[in-house]
Short mmCIF file of C-alpha atoms in Angstrom, two decimals:
data_model
loop_
_atom_site.label_atom_id
_atom_site.label_comp_id
_atom_site.label_asym_id
_atom_site.label_seq_id
_atom_site.Cartn_x
_atom_site.Cartn_y
_atom_site.Cartn_z
CA MET A 1 45.73 26.59 -5.02
CA LYS A 2 47.69 25.65 -1.90
CA ASP A 3 48.38 29.33 -1.15
CA LEU A 4 44.71 30.11 -1.64
CA PHE A 5 43.69 27.54 0.99
CA LYS A 6 46.32 28.86 3.37
CA GLU A 7 44.92 32.38 3.07
CA ILE A 8 41.38 31.17 3.61
CA TRP A 9 42.39 29.10 6.64
CA SER A 10 44.27 32.06 8.13
CA SER A 11 41.19 34.24 7.72
CA LEU A 12 38.89 31.68 9.32
CA ARG A 13 41.22 31.15 12.30
CA GLN A 14 41.00 34.85 13.14
CA ASN A 15 37.21 34.59 13.51
CA LYS A 16 36.69 31.13 14.99
CA LEU A 17 33.49 31.74 16.96
CA ARG A 18 31.82 33.75 14.23
CA THR A 19 32.74 31.14 11.61
CA ALA A 20 31.53 28.29 13.83
CA LEU A 21 28.15 29.93 14.50
CA THR A 22 27.64 30.70 10.85
CA GLY A 23 28.73 27.21 9.86
CA PHE A 24 26.24 25.75 12.33
CA SER A 25 23.36 27.46 10.55
CA VAL A 26 24.54 26.00 7.22
CA SER A 27 24.96 22.54 8.76
CA TRP A 28 21.51 22.73 10.32
CA GLY A 29 19.92 23.62 6.99
CA ILE A 30 21.45 20.66 5.13
CA PHE A 31 20.83 18.41 8.15
CA MET A 32 17.13 19.27 8.01
CA ILE A 33 16.98 18.60 4.26
CA ILE A 34 18.54 15.14 4.65
CA VAL A 35 16.44 14.21 7.70
CA LEU A 36 13.19 15.45 6.15
CA LEU A 37 13.80 13.62 2.88
CA GLY A 38 14.90 10.47 4.70
CA SER A 39 11.84 10.59 6.96
CA GLY A 40 9.57 11.14 3.99
CA ARG A 41 11.03 8.12 2.24
CA GLY A 42 10.67 6.03 5.41
CA LEU A 43 6.99 6.96 5.72
CA MET A 44 6.26 6.23 2.06
CA ASN A 45 8.10 2.90 2.22
CA ALA A 46 6.00 2.00 5.27
CA LEU A 47 2.84 2.89 3.38
CA LEU A 48 3.87 0.69 0.47
CA GLU A 49 4.77 -2.12 2.89
CA SER A 50 1.35 -1.92 4.51
CA ASP A 51 -0.20 -2.47 1.10
CA SER A 52 2.37 -4.86 -0.32
CA ARG A 53 0.19 -6.51 -2.93
CA MET A 54 1.18 -6.44 -6.58
CA ASP A 55 0.55 -3.09 -8.23
CA LYS A 56 -0.06 -4.45 -11.73
CA SER A 57 -3.36 -6.09 -11.02
CA MET A 58 -7.03 -5.21 -11.05
CA LYS A 59 -9.94 -6.46 -9.02
CA VAL A 60 -13.53 -6.42 -10.24
CA TYR A 61 -16.23 -6.05 -7.58
CA PRO A 62 -20.00 -6.54 -7.97
CA GLY A 63 -22.30 -3.57 -7.40
CA TYR A 64 -25.80 -2.18 -7.83
CA THR A 65 -27.32 -0.37 -10.79
CA THR A 66 -27.92 3.32 -10.29
CA MET A 67 -30.37 3.89 -13.14
CA PRO A 68 -33.19 2.00 -14.84
CA TYR A 69 -32.46 0.35 -18.19
CA LYS A 70 -34.56 -1.67 -20.65
CA GLY A 71 -37.35 -2.33 -18.17
CA TYR A 72 -35.05 -3.07 -15.22
CA GLN A 73 -35.30 -0.86 -12.15
CA SER A 74 -32.32 0.86 -10.52
CA GLY A 75 -30.84 -0.72 -7.40
CA ARG A 76 -30.57 -4.14 -9.04
CA ARG A 77 -27.56 -6.12 -7.82
CA ILE A 78 -25.01 -7.03 -10.48
CA ALA A 79 -23.37 -10.32 -9.48
CA LEU A 80 -20.33 -11.23 -11.55
CA ASP A 81 -20.79 -14.54 -13.37
CA GLU A 82 -18.95 -17.09 -15.49
CA MET A 83 -19.47 -15.00 -18.65
CA ASP A 84 -17.60 -12.07 -17.05
CA LEU A 85 -14.80 -14.47 -16.16
CA LYS A 86 -14.79 -15.89 -19.69
CA ASN A 87 -14.67 -12.40 -21.22
CA ILE A 88 -11.59 -11.31 -19.28
CA ARG A 89 -9.88 -14.52 -20.38
CA SER A 90 -10.89 -14.03 -24.00
CA GLU A 91 -8.59 -13.42 -26.95
CA GLN A 92 -9.59 -9.76 -26.96
CA PHE A 93 -7.64 -9.14 -23.73
CA SER A 94 -4.93 -11.77 -24.16
CA GLU A 95 -2.29 -9.19 -25.05
CA ASN A 96 -2.55 -7.62 -21.58
CA VAL A 97 -4.19 -10.07 -19.19
CA ARG A 98 -2.03 -12.75 -17.57
CA GLU A 99 -3.22 -14.68 -14.49
CA VAL A 100 -6.94 -14.62 -13.69
CA SER A 101 -8.80 -15.95 -10.65
CA PRO A 102 -12.30 -15.63 -9.22
CA SER A 103 -12.53 -15.15 -5.46
CA LEU A 104 -15.61 -16.39 -3.65
CA ASN A 105 -15.69 -15.76 0.10
CA GLN A 106 -17.38 -17.83 2.80
CA ASN A 107 -17.21 -17.46 6.59
CA ILE A 108 -16.63 -20.82 8.29
CA THR A 109 -15.85 -21.64 11.92
CA PHE A 110 -13.02 -24.17 12.18
CA SER A 111 -11.95 -26.17 15.19
CA PHE A 112 -8.83 -28.13 16.05
CA GLY A 113 -8.70 -29.78 19.43
CA GLU A 114 -9.84 -27.18 21.94
CA GLU A 115 -9.14 -24.22 19.67
CA SER A 116 -11.58 -22.65 17.20
CA LEU A 117 -11.54 -19.70 14.79
CA ASN A 118 -14.09 -18.04 12.55
CA MET A 119 -12.27 -17.66 9.23
CA ASN A 120 -12.97 -16.01 5.92
CA VAL A 121 -12.28 -18.78 3.41
CA ARG A 122 -11.52 -17.53 -0.08
CA GLY A 123 -12.26 -19.93 -2.87
CA VAL A 124 -9.55 -19.20 -5.45
CA THR A 125 -7.63 -20.88 -8.27
CA ASP A 126 -3.93 -21.71 -8.38
CA GLU A 127 -3.26 -18.42 -10.23
CA TYR A 128 -4.38 -16.31 -7.26
CA SER A 129 -1.08 -16.72 -5.43
CA ALA A 130 0.92 -15.19 -8.31
CA ILE A 131 -1.51 -12.28 -8.69
CA GLU A 132 -1.64 -11.32 -5.02
CA GLY A 133 1.90 -12.31 -4.15
CA VAL A 134 0.90 -14.71 -1.38
CA SER A 135 4.10 -15.55 0.49
CA MET A 136 4.18 -19.26 1.30
CA LYS A 137 6.23 -20.30 4.33
CA HIS A 138 5.49 -24.02 4.48
CA GLY A 139 3.72 -26.52 2.27
CA ARG A 140 2.01 -25.42 -0.93
CA PHE A 141 -0.76 -23.23 -2.25
CA ILE A 142 -3.94 -24.44 -4.00
CA ASN A 143 -3.03 -26.27 -7.26
CA GLU A 144 -4.78 -27.53 -10.39
CA ASN A 145 -5.43 -30.99 -8.95
CA ASP A 146 -7.19 -29.44 -5.96
CA MET A 147 -9.40 -27.55 -8.41
CA LYS A 148 -10.18 -30.61 -10.55
CA GLU A 149 -10.89 -32.89 -7.59
CA LYS A 150 -12.68 -30.18 -5.56
CA ALA A 151 -10.44 -31.27 -2.72
CA LYS A 152 -11.16 -30.15 0.85
CA HIS A 153 -7.71 -28.64 1.14
CA MET A 154 -6.89 -25.25 2.63
CA VAL A 155 -4.05 -22.84 3.20
CA ILE A 156 -3.94 -20.89 6.47
CA SER A 157 -1.73 -18.12 7.86
CA ASP A 158 1.22 -18.71 10.18
CA GLU A 159 -0.49 -16.73 12.95
CA ASP A 160 -3.71 -18.77 12.67
CA ALA A 161 -1.66 -21.98 12.63
CA LEU A 162 -0.12 -21.00 15.98
CA THR A 163 -3.59 -20.19 17.33
CA PHE A 164 -4.83 -23.68 16.45
CA LEU A 165 -1.72 -25.08 18.16
CA GLY A 166 -2.53 -23.15 21.31
CA GLY A 167 0.58 -21.03 20.90
CA LYS A 168 2.84 -24.07 21.21
CA GLY A 169 5.14 -25.47 18.56
CA ASN A 170 5.77 -24.05 15.10
CA PRO A 171 3.31 -23.09 12.32
CA GLU A 172 4.62 -25.87 10.05
CA ASP A 173 3.36 -28.39 12.58
CA MET A 174 -0.14 -27.78 11.19
CA ILE A 175 0.81 -29.14 7.75
CA GLY A 176 -1.07 -32.40 7.21
CA LYS A 177 -3.43 -31.74 10.12
CA ARG A 178 -7.21 -31.72 9.64
CA LEU A 179 -9.56 -28.95 10.75
CA THR A 180 -13.26 -29.43 11.26
CA GLY A 181 -15.41 -26.75 9.67
CA GLY A 182 -19.01 -26.74 8.44
CA SER A 183 -19.35 -30.42 9.44
CA LEU A 184 -16.52 -31.26 7.00
CA SER A 185 -12.91 -32.29 7.49
CA TRP A 186 -10.33 -30.00 5.82
CA LEU A 187 -6.69 -30.89 5.22
CA VAL A 188 -4.12 -28.13 5.80
CA THR A 189 -1.71 -28.24 2.85
CA GLY A 190 0.04 -24.88 3.23
CA ILE A 191 1.01 -22.08 5.61
CA TYR A 192 1.38 -18.54 4.27
CA HIS A 193 2.98 -15.49 5.85
CA THR A 194 0.37 -13.29 7.52
CA ASP A 195 -0.60 -10.30 5.39
CA HIS A 196 -1.43 -7.50 7.82
CA SER A 197 -3.00 -5.41 5.06
CA GLN A 198 -6.06 -7.68 5.25
CA TRP A 199 -8.71 -7.84 7.94
CA GLY A 200 -9.48 -10.86 10.07
CA HIS A 201 -8.46 -14.48 9.66
CA ASN A 202 -8.15 -15.43 6.00
CA ALA A 203 -7.70 -18.88 4.51
CA TYR A 204 -7.65 -20.21 0.94
CA ALA A 205 -9.42 -23.22 -0.55
CA PRO A 206 -10.14 -24.46 -4.10
CA TYR A 207 -12.64 -22.21 -5.85
CA SER A 208 -14.39 -25.22 -7.38
CA LEU A 209 -15.11 -26.63 -3.90
CA ILE A 210 -16.34 -23.36 -2.34
CA ARG A 211 -18.50 -22.73 -5.39
CA GLU A 212 -20.07 -26.16 -5.15
CA LEU A 213 -20.65 -26.02 -1.38
CA TYR A 214 -21.62 -22.39 -0.89
CA GLY A 215 -22.11 -20.85 -4.33
CA LYS A 216 -25.26 -18.84 -4.96
CA ALA A 217 -26.76 -19.27 -8.43
CA ASN A 218 -24.22 -18.00 -10.98
CA ASP A 219 -22.44 -15.64 -8.54
CA ILE A 220 -18.65 -16.07 -8.69
CA GLY A 221 -17.79 -13.36 -6.15
CA THR A 222 -15.03 -11.09 -7.41
CA ILE A 223 -12.53 -11.37 -10.26
CA ILE A 224 -8.86 -10.55 -9.84
CA PHE A 225 -6.29 -10.55 -12.63
CA SER A 226 -2.76 -9.40 -13.35
CA PHE A 227 -1.79 -7.55 -16.49
CA GLU A 228 1.11 -6.06 -18.41
CA GLY A 229 1.56 -3.57 -21.21
CA LEU A 230 -0.74 -0.91 -19.73
CA ASP A 231 1.94 1.62 -19.01
CA ASP A 232 -0.01 4.85 -18.62
CA LYS A 233 -3.42 6.15 -17.54
CA ASP A 234 -4.79 6.39 -21.08
CA GLU A 235 -4.02 2.76 -21.92
CA SER A 236 -5.40 1.62 -18.57
CA ALA A 237 -8.59 3.69 -19.01
CA GLU A 238 -9.17 2.32 -22.52
CA PHE A 239 -8.73 -1.25 -21.29
CA LYS A 240 -11.14 -0.75 -18.38
CA ASP A 241 -13.75 0.97 -20.55
CA THR A 242 -13.75 -1.93 -23.00
CA TYR A 243 -14.19 -4.51 -20.26
CA LYS A 244 -16.79 -2.40 -18.44
CA ASN A 245 -18.93 -2.23 -21.58
CA MET A 246 -18.78 -6.02 -21.91
CA VAL A 247 -19.85 -6.54 -18.28
CA LEU A 248 -22.66 -3.99 -18.54
CA ALA A 249 -23.92 -5.57 -21.75
CA ASN A 250 -23.78 -9.05 -20.18
CA HIS A 251 -25.94 -7.92 -17.25
CA LYS A 252 -28.27 -5.68 -19.28
CA ALA A 253 -27.21 -2.53 -17.48
CA SER A 254 -26.92 0.95 -18.95
CA PRO A 255 -23.54 1.76 -20.59
CA ALA A 256 -23.62 5.01 -18.59
CA ASP A 257 -24.13 3.24 -15.24
CA LYS A 258 -20.99 3.78 -13.20
CA GLY A 259 -22.20 2.03 -10.06
CA ALA A 260 -23.20 -1.34 -11.49
CA PHE A 261 -19.78 -2.71 -10.61
CA TYR A 262 -16.35 -1.40 -9.67
CA ILE A 263 -12.81 -2.01 -10.88
CA SER A 264 -10.01 -1.40 -8.42
CA ASP A 265 -6.90 -0.58 -10.46
CA ARG A 266 -3.80 -0.92 -8.31
CA PHE A 267 -1.58 0.33 -11.12
CA GLU A 268 -3.47 3.61 -11.26
CA GLN A 269 -3.44 3.83 -7.48
CA GLY A 270 0.30 3.24 -7.58
CA MET A 271 0.77 6.06 -10.08
CA GLN A 272 -1.29 8.39 -7.89
CA MET A 273 0.84 7.41 -4.91
CA LYS A 274 4.03 8.12 -6.86
CA GLU A 275 2.68 11.53 -7.86
CA GLY A 276 1.89 12.18 -4.22
CA MET A 277 5.41 11.14 -3.27
CA LYS A 278 6.84 13.63 -5.75
CA ILE A 279 4.74 16.41 -4.24
CA ILE A 280 5.81 15.44 -0.72
CA ASN A 281 9.49 15.31 -1.75
CA THR A 282 9.21 18.74 -3.37
CA ALA A 283 7.59 20.14 -0.22
CA LEU A 284 10.37 18.65 1.91
CA TRP A 285 13.03 20.16 -0.36
CA VAL A 286 11.32 23.56 -0.03
CA LEU A 287 11.14 23.30 3.76
CA GLY A 288 14.79 22.28 3.95
CA PHE A 289 15.85 25.04 1.57
CA LEU A 290 14.00 27.67 3.62
CA THR A 291 15.94 26.46 6.65
CA LEU A 292 19.17 26.64 4.65
CA ILE A 293 18.47 30.25 3.66
CA SER A 294 19.26 31.37 7.21
CA GLY A 295 22.68 29.76 6.82
CA ILE A 296 23.23 31.41 3.44
CA VAL A 297 22.38 34.82 4.93
CA GLY A 298 24.77 34.11 7.79
CA VAL A 299 27.61 33.26 5.41
CA SER A 300 26.91 36.38 3.38
CA ASN A 301 27.00 38.52 6.52
CA ILE A 302 30.24 37.03 7.78
CA MET A 303 31.83 37.58 4.37
CA LEU A 304 30.70 41.23 4.37
CA ILE A 305 32.33 41.68 7.78
CA THR A 306 35.45 39.91 6.54
CA VAL A 307 35.65 42.21 3.53
CA LYS A 308 35.28 45.26 5.76
CA GLU A 309 37.97 44.03 8.14
CA ARG A 310 40.34 43.18 5.28
CA LYS A 311 39.68 46.36 3.31
CA HIS A 312 43.22 47.62 3.82
CA GLU A 313 44.64 44.25 2.78
CA PHE A 314 42.62 44.25 -0.42
CA GLY A 315 43.68 47.83 -1.14
CA ILE A 316 47.36 46.91 -0.74
CA ARG A 317 46.88 43.85 -2.97
CA LYS A 318 45.39 46.00 -5.71
CA ALA A 319 48.13 48.60 -5.27
CA LEU A 320 50.68 45.83 -5.79
CA GLY A 321 48.99 44.78 -9.02
CA ALA A 322 46.31 42.29 -7.96
CA ARG A 323 43.43 42.23 -10.44
CA PRO A 324 39.80 42.60 -9.28
CA ALA A 325 39.15 39.05 -10.56
CA GLU A 326 41.76 37.66 -8.15
CA ILE A 327 40.15 39.44 -5.18
CA LEU A 328 36.75 38.20 -6.36
CA LYS A 329 38.05 34.63 -6.59
CA LEU A 330 39.57 34.79 -3.10
CA VAL A 331 36.37 35.91 -1.38
CA MET A 332 34.13 33.60 -3.43
CA ALA A 333 36.39 30.62 -2.68
CA GLU A 334 36.27 31.37 1.04
CA SER A 335 32.46 31.58 0.93
CA VAL A 336 32.08 28.33 -1.01
CA LEU A 337 34.58 26.54 1.25
CA ILE A 338 32.72 27.57 4.43
CA THR A 339 29.36 26.54 2.97
CA ALA A 340 30.61 23.27 1.50
CA PHE A 341 32.56 22.17 4.59
CA PHE A 342 29.81 22.84 7.11
CA GLY A 343 27.20 21.64 4.63
CA TYR A 344 28.92 18.26 4.36
CA VAL A 345 29.10 18.09 8.14
CA GLY A 346 25.33 18.60 8.22
CA MET A 347 24.84 16.04 5.44
CA PHE A 348 26.89 13.45 7.32
CA LEU A 349 24.99 14.06 10.56
CA GLY A 350 21.71 13.87 8.66
CA MET A 351 22.65 10.46 7.25
CA VAL A 352 23.65 9.30 10.73
CA ALA A 353 20.25 10.48 12.02
CA ASN A 354 18.54 8.45 9.27
CA ILE A 355 20.53 5.36 10.27
CA VAL A 356 19.47 5.87 13.90
CA MET A 357 15.82 6.25 12.85
CA ASP A 358 16.15 3.12 10.75
CA ASN A 359 17.49 1.11 13.69
CA VAL A 360 14.91 2.46 16.15
CA PHE A 361 11.72 2.67 14.08
CA SER A 362 12.15 0.70 10.86
CA GLY A 363 9.84 -2.29 10.53
CA LYS A 364 7.94 -1.41 13.71
CA ALA A 365 4.18 -1.75 13.43
CA THR A 366 1.18 -0.46 15.33
CA GLU A 367 -2.33 -1.86 15.54
CA VAL A 368 -5.33 0.37 14.91
CA ALA A 369 -8.86 -1.06 15.10
CA GLY A 370 -7.47 -4.55 14.67
CA GLU A 371 -5.42 -3.61 11.61
CA VAL A 372 -1.62 -3.53 11.63
CA PHE A 373 0.21 -0.62 9.98
CA TYR A 374 3.93 -0.04 9.52
CA ILE A 375 5.08 3.34 10.77
CA PHE A 376 8.54 3.65 9.32
CA LYS A 377 10.64 1.55 6.96
CA ASP A 378 14.09 2.03 5.42
CA PRO A 379 14.50 5.83 5.77
CA GLY A 380 17.44 7.42 4.04
CA VAL A 381 18.51 9.27 0.93
CA GLY A 382 20.09 8.04 -2.25
CA LEU A 383 23.12 9.18 -4.22
CA ASP A 384 20.90 11.46 -6.32
CA VAL A 385 19.88 13.42 -3.23
CA ALA A 386 23.52 13.68 -2.08
CA LEU A 387 24.53 15.04 -5.49
CA LYS A 388 21.65 17.53 -5.49
CA ALA A 389 22.57 18.64 -1.97
CA THR A 390 26.20 19.08 -3.06
CA LEU A 391 25.14 21.22 -6.00
CA LEU A 392 22.87 23.22 -3.69
CA LEU A 393 25.79 23.81 -1.32
CA ILE A 394 28.05 25.07 -4.10
CA VAL A 395 25.36 27.37 -5.48
CA ALA A 396 24.47 28.58 -1.97
CA GLY A 397 28.11 29.33 -1.21
CA ALA A 398 28.55 31.20 -4.48
CA VAL A 399 25.39 33.24 -3.91
CA ALA A 400 26.38 34.00 -0.31
CA GLY A 401 29.79 35.25 -1.37
CA LEU A 402 28.80 37.09 -4.53
CA ILE A 403 27.90 40.48 -3.02
CA PRO A 404 30.84 40.58 -0.56
CA ALA A 405 33.22 39.46 -3.32
CA ARG A 406 32.06 42.19 -5.70
CA LYS A 407 32.41 44.72 -2.92
CA ALA A 408 35.94 43.53 -2.19
CA SER A 409 36.94 43.62 -5.86
CA ARG A 410 35.84 47.28 -6.12
CA VAL A 411 37.95 48.48 -3.21
CA MET A 412 40.07 51.44 -4.37
CA PRO A 413 43.69 51.30 -3.13
CA VAL A 414 43.81 55.00 -2.20
CA GLU A 415 40.58 54.89 -0.16
CA ALA A 416 41.59 51.63 1.51
CA LEU A 417 44.95 53.01 2.60
CA LYS A 418 43.34 56.19 3.99
CA GLY A 419 41.26 54.12 6.42
CA ASP A 420 37.69 54.82 7.61
#
């Protein structure tokens, strides 16, 4: 093996420039694969970060009927009510449904000192925080006692807390302070981390209080719940169909009416996103591979030239008893070594480029129409990609050297010694 490497190294030293140029094309191909895959992962991670809410939850929205049914005209508004809430909490769905919370919204203008904000106050239960993954920074979220007592307590974001403080101090300074809103005094009991996936200024208050103060008839707003055990599209679809039929029956709407209300299934959306990620990754692999092909062709060409230049040497080797398999192994090994070495150089540089992108762009956000989006987050490739790239390099090197190696192994000693 040591002699084999010495022979290969001696051959490469005789053609330094040609080897370097060919190696560059191989390095560039693998570099592009690693950078493209790393960038793709960074973009997808940013997309997931921008919509960081729990993916195993559903949200039920009210709607309007799209067809007449049992004497009712189309266009009738379907407002979710207590029966819909009771149904989702029933024994029938207990195997899958976990936390459940209604969400009733009300716009209220709050003031504190000289500062004021128009806020969207969401009346929710204590379970809402676990469903939506509300990240508390200071104080506490709405609890059962707040619900029972219909307490005028509220939870605001850290950014809104600073606004009320006039940009001075820390968000936690608002804990225990009272805001004036709707001619009422509200006690701030918690500060949550701002969720930039939501519009405007959002606050949370006990659902029981918002329902009592601002509720309209039997309208409970929307229903949000977490679930488990629905591990594929078929199970999820069956679950939703069962609940949809119950809601439609409760509101005397046609079983075929698809617009009466809407269920947003984040689990299904997550699966669609993962499928999209697979397609994007495949496309990136294809683009990178097409770039690598130029390197493979270059290696094949340089090996053909090497075989031609070493034709006499191969003829002498065969005249001295070298078997065709030994010549084949020598040329193939040289091809694989060139491809693997320069390929790993490209892989290393690609990983360095991902680290640079991570340091420069990761976690940075941009604001569009008042909404904040993350551009790039945690780019890079995993061990699985490195192993796949290694396998690709070995295969590429073997393919690049196959034709030149076969040509070298077929060199006839007499013809080689005659010269061209």
